[in-house]
Amino acid sequence: MAQEKFTFQAEVSKLLDIVAHSLYSHKEIFLRELISNASDACDRLRYAALTDAAPTGGDADFKITLSVDKKANTLTVTDNGDGMNRDDLTEVLGTIARSGTQAFVDQMAASTKDTGKKKSKDAKGGDDMALIGQFGVGFYSTFMVADKVEVLTRKAGDKKAWQWSSDGKGEFTIDEAERDARGTDVILHLDKKEKEYLDPARIEHIVKQHSDHIGIPIILKGDGGEDGDKTLNTASALWTRPKKDITSEQYTEFYHHAAHAFDDPWMTLHNSVEGVLSYTNLLFIPSTQPFDLFHPDRKAQVKLYVKRVFITDDCEGLMPSYLRFMRGIVDSEDLPLNISREMFQHNPQLTKIRSGLSKRIMGELKKKANKKPEEYADFWNNFGAVLKEGLYEEPENREKILGLARFKSTTQDGWTSLEDYASRMKDGQEVIYYISGEDADAIAASPHLEGFKAKGVEVLLMTDPVDDFWLPSVGEFEGKAFKSAARVGADLDKVEDVDIDKKKDAKKDKAGKAIEPLLAQFKVVLGEAVKDVCASERLTESPVCLVTGEGDMDARLEKML
């Protein structure tokens, strides 16, 4: 078969150039990413071998090998995992199968422009790292140090091997090749300026810093002389170690590996549950929002293990969708090793694990919200809209989520909780008022709020699209109903404001009678275009406003549907 030449996706070509020139202060992460990919390949095959040992060919001794060739100026990362075929190479290395690639390129390009402010290299690198962490483009970091990358691979169970090759400048080739066994070699032809990555001591330092927690042995091949092969990592699952023996740096590096992320975790949850049901979780909440958080296919990136054996990273029953920002692992002692994907949805043990994880996560969020509200505000900015999906998805956790929810309002500068809102309610106020719309500043200036401002009544500003879905189903908080300020009946007759009420009482009856002919004329002119025309005390400056009828769908929800 003749060699085939392909062109990268247009966005990938731009991305390769941006990544290769943006992480100059963090180049060594390319090795972490390659080791992480190799570990995943071994995990996938180890799981497949639980039900069919044939693909392993009797070799279940998984390992990752690093080889240096100073004469050829190459560094090679080898694994004996599941390998790839031609289609895999085209799909995995020729494209980025994510809808937000162009958005990533745009953000990265914007971040490299001169803003007129001086930034240190470390600071700039940190910004880029955070951006790349949102999109996960680890393999392409190899072009920071290599002017050519080759991938020699053979899929487990196949007889054919394939070679992928690219200089990262827009094209790649795929050709048939020879490889004795399954697995993958990633061969980096290093740039002349990157000879440090041929130094065994430098390689060992990088592995110990970034990949010591990998559960598969990472072996540095000797040169055939006095120095023999050397295992560089402890090769034990981090989550099985006592928490007191794990440093924050080790947790962070594990997060980078498990989530393929570049940011640091905002929160780490490492717990073991023992009893009728035993499991360990090592979970993380990111400090940055993933770009595809609201994509329809987005799921929690939490890997399921059973007795330290990787099972799947696509277990829908493990984490509710409103916690899909979570990253990490769950290791069960009780689930069967041969659990099938069909069993995920209906396994009672998995349901209990899911319930326990949800309870613990929300409990830790509650502690953070109470003790460090400023830090919690960062979480809410990133993930609050997603968490609120749980208000209509899981009624059993509704009260917990309402307690965690934060909102902007007409009287507060920052975020406020429903509990704090309730404590500030005016005498005579019986409901929690809100108004929804796309922009907080725009809805805060709405004529619907004039009367509320005049009486000093606080109104919550609901700007997330999800708000229009959960509000009708939730209905109330601690006995206080939610009421839209843009809905009929949201008048403030019972709310006391002595200064205003005294002035109004004298004129109220007289004005009411005087306006009746005008209201009647409006009804005639408008006809069936409106349900009713009535006088209201909610307006203090504007002559008129439109409100939603009782029982009708809110205007924004109607527009979305």
XYZ file of C-alpha atoms in Angstrom:
561
model
C 0.000 0.000 0.000
C 1.415 3.387 -1.023
C 2.027 6.132 1.493
C -0.980 8.404 1.985
C -0.694 12.130 2.603
C -3.348 14.064 4.546
C -3.954 17.664 5.512
C -4.800 18.567 9.092
C -8.109 20.232 9.874
C -7.672 23.949 9.255
C -8.124 24.648 12.956
C -5.549 22.012 13.924
C -2.897 23.596 11.711
C -3.389 26.906 13.497
C -3.518 25.159 16.841
C -0.212 23.354 16.252
C 1.555 26.614 15.571
C 0.019 28.363 18.580
C 0.712 25.544 21.036
C 4.259 25.074 19.791
C 5.065 28.708 20.515
C 2.960 29.444 23.593
C 4.200 27.091 26.304
C 7.858 28.053 26.152
C 8.163 28.034 29.959
C 6.461 24.622 30.331
C 7.938 22.550 27.525
C 8.564 19.483 29.660
C 4.838 18.757 29.901
C 5.010 17.035 26.502
C 6.500 13.996 28.247
C 3.773 13.940 30.869
C 1.133 13.977 28.138
C 2.732 11.131 26.182
C 3.105 9.014 29.327
C -0.504 9.708 30.267
C -1.695 8.622 26.812
C 0.427 5.465 27.041
C -1.039 4.682 30.465
C -4.572 5.051 29.088
C -3.746 2.665 26.223
C -2.544 0.026 28.691
C -5.602 0.530 30.907
C -7.971 0.027 27.974
C -6.358 -3.246 26.949
C -6.153 -4.523 30.511
C -9.914 -4.009 30.851
C -10.634 -5.657 27.492
C -8.559 -8.666 28.567
C -10.946 -9.324 31.455
C -13.440 -10.797 28.999
C -11.130 -11.753 26.114
C -7.455 -12.506 26.734
C -6.709 -13.074 23.036
C -5.686 -9.460 22.190
C -2.891 -9.538 24.780
C -1.314 -12.575 23.151
C -0.400 -13.902 26.562
C 1.558 -10.736 27.417
C -0.283 -8.915 30.208
C 2.865 -7.357 31.673
C 2.039 -3.740 30.848
C 4.793 -1.135 30.847
C 5.867 2.200 29.412
C 9.420 2.484 28.111
C 11.464 5.628 27.442
C 14.412 5.302 25.053
C 17.078 7.848 24.144
C 19.196 7.761 20.976
C 21.723 10.571 21.150
C 23.161 9.839 17.706
C 19.770 10.007 16.029
C 18.689 12.851 18.343
C 15.451 11.027 19.221
C 13.395 10.339 22.332
C 10.915 7.464 22.064
C 7.935 6.694 24.317
C 6.771 3.084 23.932
C 3.789 1.247 25.402
C 2.349 -2.229 24.959
C -1.249 -1.072 25.228
C -4.095 -1.468 22.748
C -2.383 0.297 19.836
C -4.059 1.912 16.819
C -5.018 1.030 13.276
C -5.130 3.315 10.249
C -8.570 4.719 11.032
C -7.568 5.400 14.632
C -4.516 7.355 13.484
C -6.582 9.472 11.120
C -9.264 10.169 13.699
C -7.125 10.595 16.802
C -4.032 12.338 15.434
C -5.361 13.978 12.276
C -8.281 15.827 13.806
C -9.504 17.120 17.102
C -12.934 15.594 17.515
C -14.350 18.459 19.502
C -16.740 21.159 18.448
C -14.847 23.977 20.157
C -11.511 23.753 18.315
C -11.990 27.069 16.553
C -13.014 28.709 19.832
C -9.785 27.447 21.356
C -7.719 28.816 18.478
C -9.450 32.190 18.783
C -8.819 32.384 22.530
C -5.189 31.355 22.182
C -4.620 33.828 19.369
C -6.193 36.601 21.435
C -4.035 35.719 24.421
C -0.856 36.119 22.359
C -1.665 39.654 21.227
C 0.094 42.566 22.857
C -2.326 44.079 25.347
C -0.099 47.038 26.099
C 0.767 45.615 29.520
C 4.007 43.874 30.352
C 3.766 40.259 31.415
C 6.490 38.028 32.721
C 7.140 34.838 30.784
C 5.928 32.782 33.701
C 2.710 34.771 33.973
C 2.073 34.541 30.241
C 2.802 30.848 30.238
C 0.355 30.413 33.090
C -2.402 32.116 31.101
C -1.771 29.883 28.110
C -1.612 26.789 30.295
C -5.038 27.618 31.720
C -6.476 28.048 28.231
C -4.971 24.835 26.914
C -6.255 23.062 29.994
C -9.788 23.924 28.910
C -9.397 22.175 25.584
C -7.023 19.259 26.145
C -4.528 19.217 23.280
C -1.741 17.304 24.999
C -0.333 15.269 22.079
C 0.286 18.394 20.038
C 2.609 19.723 22.745
C 5.247 17.377 21.271
C 5.879 19.950 18.553
C 7.264 22.328 21.157
C 10.422 20.208 21.299
C 10.375 18.136 18.101
C 10.617 19.208 14.487
C 9.234 15.830 13.427
C 7.046 13.259 15.207
C 6.519 9.656 14.128
C 3.993 7.219 15.579
C 4.604 3.532 14.895
C 1.675 1.440 16.094
C -0.083 -1.900 15.830
C -3.560 -2.491 17.185
C -4.062 -5.434 19.538
C -5.391 -8.386 17.532
C -4.319 -6.951 14.153
C -1.465 -8.178 11.979
C -0.827 -4.872 10.205
C 1.203 -2.025 11.677
C 1.061 1.632 10.647
C 3.295 4.682 10.776
C 2.018 8.234 11.180
C 4.456 11.074 10.540
C 4.281 14.871 10.622
C 6.454 17.946 11.000
C 3.486 19.817 12.481
C 3.246 22.252 9.580
C -0.082 21.312 8.090
C 0.258 17.788 6.734
C 0.770 14.234 7.942
C 1.365 10.910 6.243
C 0.222 7.372 7.030
C 1.992 4.329 5.668
C 2.053 0.595 6.303
C 4.899 -0.456 8.574
C 6.391 -3.343 10.507
C 6.080 -3.860 14.258
C 6.619 -7.159 16.020
C 3.885 -6.781 18.633
C 0.913 -4.679 19.638
C 1.436 -1.213 21.107
C 2.732 2.203 20.116
C 6.075 3.995 19.710
C 5.991 7.796 19.678
C 9.338 8.879 18.218
C 10.319 12.508 18.710
C 13.019 13.896 16.423
C 14.128 16.624 18.771
C 14.939 20.145 17.735
C 18.651 20.920 17.990
C 17.905 23.330 20.857
C 16.164 20.633 22.934
C 19.041 18.243 23.641
C 18.275 18.405 27.387
C 15.566 15.807 26.746
C 18.267 13.314 25.763
C 19.728 13.517 29.266
C 18.603 10.536 31.406
C 18.823 12.615 34.605
C 16.536 15.280 33.122
C 14.053 12.656 31.967
C 14.037 10.999 35.398
C 13.393 14.364 37.069
C 10.424 15.097 34.782
C 8.892 11.663 35.341
C 9.224 11.857 39.118
C 7.757 15.364 39.147
C 4.822 14.800 36.810
C 4.151 11.060 36.446
C 5.282 9.275 39.600
C 1.678 8.294 40.385
C 1.127 6.393 37.116
C 0.082 2.855 38.032
C 2.109 1.240 35.232
C 5.925 0.942 35.428
C 7.780 3.669 33.518
C 11.150 2.277 32.497
C 14.112 4.266 31.205
C 16.125 2.045 28.881
C 19.827 1.802 29.607
C 22.539 2.425 27.041
C 23.739 -1.144 27.085
C 26.785 -0.268 29.175
C 27.040 0.040 32.940
C 23.666 1.718 33.183
C 20.875 -0.832 32.861
C 17.119 -0.310 32.623
C 15.684 1.787 35.462
C 12.122 2.031 36.741
C 11.419 5.720 37.365
C 8.050 5.711 39.149
C 6.576 4.053 42.221
C 3.855 2.529 39.993
C 1.226 2.466 42.736
C -2.242 3.968 42.493
C -2.130 7.315 44.299
C -5.628 6.964 45.720
C -4.636 3.804 47.616
C -2.054 5.663 49.675
C -2.891 7.324 53.025
C -3.809 10.992 52.607
C -1.132 12.016 55.105
C 1.521 10.570 52.782
C 0.373 12.516 49.717
C 1.574 16.058 49.046
C -0.507 18.764 47.392
C 1.917 18.654 44.466
C 1.242 14.935 43.995
C -2.510 15.544 44.045
C -2.093 18.275 41.437
C 0.001 16.095 39.152
C -2.511 13.271 39.443
C -5.260 15.729 38.502
C -3.253 16.770 35.442
C -2.957 13.106 34.463
C -6.501 11.968 35.217
C -8.181 15.006 33.676
C -5.614 15.700 30.945
C -5.775 19.231 32.308
C -3.260 22.025 32.727
C -4.959 24.122 35.384
C -4.718 23.353 39.102
C -7.679 21.803 40.928
C -9.951 24.216 42.789
C -10.917 21.476 45.248
C -9.632 17.964 45.972
C -11.813 15.272 47.568
C -10.006 12.090 48.633
C -12.124 9.732 50.715
C -12.529 6.050 51.477
C -15.891 4.543 52.395
C -15.952 1.191 54.173
C -18.865 -0.962 55.241
C -21.595 -2.743 53.340
C -20.340 -0.870 50.279
C -16.631 -0.019 50.037
C -15.063 2.407 47.588
C -12.446 5.134 47.336
C -12.838 8.390 45.472
C -10.186 10.871 44.411
C -12.147 13.669 42.799
C -11.303 17.175 41.677
C -13.185 20.337 40.809
C -11.269 22.298 38.137
C -10.336 25.927 38.648
C -11.293 26.798 35.059
C -14.439 26.046 33.091
C -14.041 23.431 30.327
C -14.951 24.864 26.947
C -17.521 22.138 26.252
C -19.252 22.282 29.637
C -22.646 22.939 28.041
C -22.166 20.669 25.040
C -25.023 18.118 24.788
C -22.579 15.189 24.845
C -20.517 16.468 27.767
C -20.157 13.977 30.638
C -18.263 13.910 33.896
C -14.681 12.827 33.330
C -14.596 10.405 36.240
C -12.948 7.037 35.648
C -14.366 3.903 37.229
C -11.965 1.309 38.624
C -12.766 -1.995 40.282
C -10.043 -3.291 42.612
C -7.502 -0.973 40.923
C -8.427 -2.250 37.444
C -9.615 0.448 35.030
C -13.159 -0.273 33.797
C -14.381 2.792 31.906
C -14.267 6.563 31.673
C -17.796 6.646 30.251
C -20.012 5.540 33.115
C -23.184 7.623 33.033
C -24.521 6.111 36.236
C -21.527 7.161 38.318
C -22.086 10.914 38.443
C -25.231 12.993 37.819
C -25.062 15.242 34.766
C -25.280 18.389 36.891
C -21.900 17.402 38.395
C -20.295 16.809 34.991
C -17.520 19.274 35.799
C -16.020 16.720 38.214
C -12.760 14.969 37.294
C -10.943 12.048 38.894
C -11.487 8.388 39.755
C -13.726 6.099 41.793
C -12.376 2.673 42.784
C -14.926 0.112 44.008
C -14.174 -3.028 45.980
C -17.635 -4.517 45.429
C -18.586 -4.107 41.771
C -17.886 -7.128 39.541
C -14.804 -6.840 37.330
C -16.837 -7.896 34.309
C -19.527 -5.251 34.764
C -20.990 -4.342 31.382
C -22.064 -0.937 30.105
C -25.677 -2.139 30.164
C -25.373 -2.791 33.908
C -24.240 0.769 34.644
C -27.739 2.209 34.508
C -29.401 -0.342 36.773
C -26.725 -1.547 39.176
C -27.933 -0.834 42.758
C -24.375 -0.652 44.108
C -23.470 1.952 41.512
C -26.608 3.906 42.421
C -25.519 3.964 46.067
C -22.015 5.095 45.112
C -23.492 7.877 42.979
C -25.706 9.009 45.858
C -22.802 8.961 48.298
C -20.545 10.928 45.952
C -23.215 13.570 45.297
C -23.833 13.995 49.020
C -20.123 14.354 49.790
C -19.461 16.807 46.972
C -22.332 19.064 47.999
C -21.317 18.792 51.636
C -17.794 19.979 50.835
C -19.158 22.792 48.681
C -21.359 23.897 51.579
C -18.336 24.044 53.895
C -16.400 26.110 51.374
C -19.336 28.466 50.821
C -19.642 29.105 54.567
C -15.945 29.398 55.406
C -14.523 31.028 52.275
C -17.314 32.785 50.350
C -14.900 34.643 48.079
C -13.323 31.391 46.888
C -16.766 29.842 46.543
C -17.746 32.741 44.273
C -15.054 31.580 41.825
C -16.623 28.123 41.769
C -20.093 29.549 41.262
C -18.935 31.743 38.378
C -17.588 28.658 36.620
C -20.097 25.952 37.470
C -23.168 27.453 39.132
C -25.324 27.258 36.012
C -24.574 23.531 35.692
C -25.224 22.774 39.354
C -28.666 24.409 39.088
C -29.664 21.772 36.527
C -29.942 19.418 39.492
C -32.894 21.421 40.802
C -35.181 19.773 38.253
C -33.128 16.632 37.525
C -32.900 15.318 41.108
C -35.676 16.565 43.412
C -34.167 14.596 46.317
C -31.158 16.949 46.316
C -33.163 20.099 45.646
C -32.829 21.610 49.134
C -29.062 21.055 49.169
C -28.638 22.716 45.784
C -30.878 25.646 46.729
C -28.665 26.140 49.771
C -25.592 26.236 47.527
C -27.145 28.504 44.890
C -25.956 32.088 44.533
C -27.604 34.953 42.675
C -27.038 38.545 41.670
C -29.612 41.001 42.972
C -30.736 44.598 42.708
C -29.372 45.581 46.132
C -26.141 43.555 46.514
C -22.792 44.038 44.794
C -21.709 40.383 44.827
C -23.444 37.025 44.989
C -26.178 36.394 47.525
C -27.719 33.193 48.850
C -31.446 32.561 49.183
C -31.025 32.360 52.945
C -29.441 35.815 53.033
C -32.115 37.178 50.696
C -34.850 35.872 53.003
C -33.214 37.576 55.991
C -33.475 40.937 54.189
C -37.123 40.637 53.136
C -39.285 43.671 53.930
C -42.139 43.637 56.426
C -45.179 42.354 54.610
C -43.138 40.703 51.851
C -44.261 37.097 51.501
C -42.478 35.938 48.338
C -39.012 35.899 46.777
C -39.044 38.234 43.797
C -36.923 37.613 40.718
C -36.648 38.750 37.138
C -35.027 36.775 34.327
C -33.195 37.836 31.202
C -29.960 37.451 29.293
C -28.046 40.368 30.783
C -27.981 41.409 34.450
C -27.500 45.125 33.730
C -30.339 45.152 31.204
C -32.907 43.453 33.424
C -31.819 45.538 36.429
C -32.915 48.595 34.425
C -36.289 47.066 33.499
C -39.442 49.160 34.123
C -40.848 46.136 35.948
C -38.518 46.934 38.853
C -39.362 50.604 39.358
C -41.841 49.987 42.149
C -39.533 47.461 43.817
C -36.693 49.970 43.847
C -38.970 52.662 45.227
C -39.890 50.458 48.176
C -36.402 49.050 48.603
C -37.528 45.505 47.785
C -34.682 43.277 46.627
C -35.147 41.368 43.367
C -32.954 38.462 42.252
C -31.502 38.726 38.743
C -31.740 35.385 36.934
C -29.505 35.364 33.848
C -28.750 31.669 33.257
C -31.042 29.957 30.705
C -31.489 27.069 33.145
C -33.234 29.406 35.611
C -36.375 29.491 33.479
C -36.577 25.691 33.659
C -36.066 25.049 37.368
C -38.095 27.942 38.795
C -41.532 26.594 37.743
C -40.750 23.120 39.106
C -39.139 24.210 42.383
C -41.765 26.777 43.301
C -40.473 27.847 46.723
C -37.599 28.057 49.192
C -38.293 27.378 52.870
C -41.985 28.136 52.431
C -41.459 31.339 50.443
C -42.708 31.159 46.866
C -40.708 32.459 43.914
C -42.536 35.236 42.073
C -41.484 36.879 38.824
C -41.440 40.675 38.944
C -42.441 40.569 35.280
C -45.601 38.564 35.949
C -49.103 39.834 36.675
C -49.881 39.969 40.381
C -46.374 40.981 41.442
C -47.683 44.120 43.136
C -46.386 45.423 46.424
C -49.573 46.402 48.252
C -48.649 44.450 51.388
C -45.042 45.607 51.543
C -44.689 48.411 54.046
C -42.871 51.620 53.214
C -44.235 54.338 55.449
C -42.918 57.356 53.539
C -44.297 56.197 50.211
C -47.534 54.655 51.484
C -48.698 57.806 53.311
C -48.351 59.869 50.159
C -50.119 57.268 48.029
C -53.049 56.562 50.333
C -54.472 60.062 49.903
C -54.466 59.871 46.116
C -55.096 56.174 45.550
C -58.915 56.141 45.429
C -59.168 59.314 43.392
C -56.575 58.189 40.841
C -58.146 54.750 40.533
C -61.515 56.152 39.471
C -59.983 58.715 37.134
C -58.012 56.138 35.171
C -60.867 53.693 34.574
C -62.045 55.294 31.272
C -58.465 55.226 29.943
C -58.066 51.551 30.807
C -61.323 50.759 29.038
C -60.138 52.590 25.915
C -56.844 50.680 25.930
C -58.740 47.382 26.060
C -60.832 48.383 23.053
C -57.831 49.482 20.972
C -55.574 46.532 21.851
C -58.323 43.940 21.584
C -57.096 40.337 21.585
C -53.422 41.382 21.434
C -53.427 41.397 25.250
C -55.392 39.540 27.902
C -56.049 42.555 30.087
C -55.061 46.129 30.849
C -54.918 47.205 34.467
C -53.466 49.856 36.735
C -50.434 48.988 38.841
C -48.298 50.579 41.516
C -45.168 48.835 40.222
C -44.437 51.725 37.805
C -43.028 54.991 39.144
C -41.440 56.509 36.022
C -42.503 54.521 32.959
C -46.080 54.905 31.691
C -46.606 51.247 30.799
C -45.013 47.802 30.757
C -45.949 44.334 29.540
C -46.281 41.514 32.057
C -46.732 37.756 31.751
C -50.180 36.451 32.575
C -50.807 34.141 35.518
C -50.250 30.572 34.379
C -48.543 31.618 31.145
C -44.991 30.679 30.199
C -42.286 33.245 31.010
C -41.322 35.286 27.966
C -37.680 34.114 27.882
C -38.622 30.450 28.233
C -41.227 30.815 25.491
C -38.566 32.364 23.250
C -36.110 29.506 23.938
C -38.719 26.850 23.210
